[in-house]
Amino acid sequence: MDLYEYGELLKELKTKCDNIEKIINPDSIKTRLQEIENLSSNEDFWSNQDLASKILKEKRKLENILETFHKASRNLSDSEELFELSKQESDNDSLELLYAESNELSRFIRNAELEVMLNEEHDGANAIITIQPGAGGTESQDWGSMLYRMYLRYAERRGYKVELLDYQDGEEAGIKGVAFVIKGDNAYGYLKCESGVHRLVRNSPFDSNDKRHTSFASVQVSPELDSNIDIVIEDKDIRIDTYRASGAGGQHVNKTESAIRITHLPTGIVVQCQNDRSQHKNKASAMKMLVSKLYAIEKEKQSSGNEDKGANGWGHQIRSYVLTPYQQVKDLRSNFARSDSDNVLDGDLDDIIESVLIHSKL
């Protein structure tokens, strides 16, 4: 690293700190903390213990966010001052020290940025992902399987675990649909921005004339919720069907009706699970999927005033993957683009996801 490269790094980190400041608005946090201080000093504060605990939890969360921002700002400011002083005095030893510590500084500020972005209620939860190919037969079904592989590779890169819930083979190639859970720290927080329609443009391997085709697939991401979530599903609102499992799954496949399909009649949501030999366990997993999807729909309704946050319908295309006549993956929300489509489809999604998370917060 040289003077120019380190100077550019400091500019990049300054932008990240500025983004953190815009996202959290320190003045508003200080105002809210003062309000909480006033509330907690009231003699009736503990008359409602549940509410008091919720408010104190909010206080700790806000204090942590503010301290993270201040620490990142101090670290960057100290590095900037030492850099300028070392340049003026041609202090090569200090410059070499700054260069040596540059990775640590970058990592700290990047982690601070992510900590601020992943601070919503269920961001730390596992992510339930459902992929549904659009119209277009084999071409779209193959695109669905490409997306499935992309997320499996993403999970592998991050050290996450994957549990398959449901898998339906395509008629000739690809998949008719797949549902799975990605398990790991902040899995939902990172992957929630993947909800929406993904578009592929390529010369089709299934077209004998090698013509260019456009395919679509819908990705739905919801948090895996615990049993404490307050969502009531009445028996009259669901229809439960059993069927024989298909695809990989052991000796029970096509022998017992262990697979479960649940239809939520008011919303039309359909979930299914065939991962386990036990019909009881498949039903429990399917119900968990249903609860998570209903929760995601409710959150989407609450944020429907901002089209960039939560639109998940077939009319809302979020990202294009172009493989021909040129290579480009572009997210249409953050306008972040990359020319290495193959790497993206191999699960290298971190910078795309982070660009969308930042965009959604600013």
XYZ file of C-alpha atoms in Angstrom, residues 37 70 72 109 115 119 198 230 232 252 254 264 266 275-276 290 292 299 304 338 345 358:
22
model
C -34.631 8.501 30.880
C -18.837 7.049 18.003
C -15.993 4.013 14.419
C -15.893 0.140 10.237
C -24.329 -3.834 12.834
C -30.755 -3.997 13.822
C -35.071 -12.175 -10.389
C -48.289 -13.623 18.091
C -53.116 -16.945 15.266
C -40.131 -43.555 2.278
C -43.390 -42.676 -3.068
C -54.102 -20.750 3.932
C -57.779 -16.207 3.345
C -38.207 -33.369 4.043
C -38.890 -35.872 6.841
C -46.841 -20.527 7.005
C -43.257 -16.899 8.797
C -44.602 -6.465 7.752
C -46.031 -0.562 1.753
C -21.019 -6.259 -11.486
C -24.165 -17.061 -9.601
C -27.424 0.476 2.688
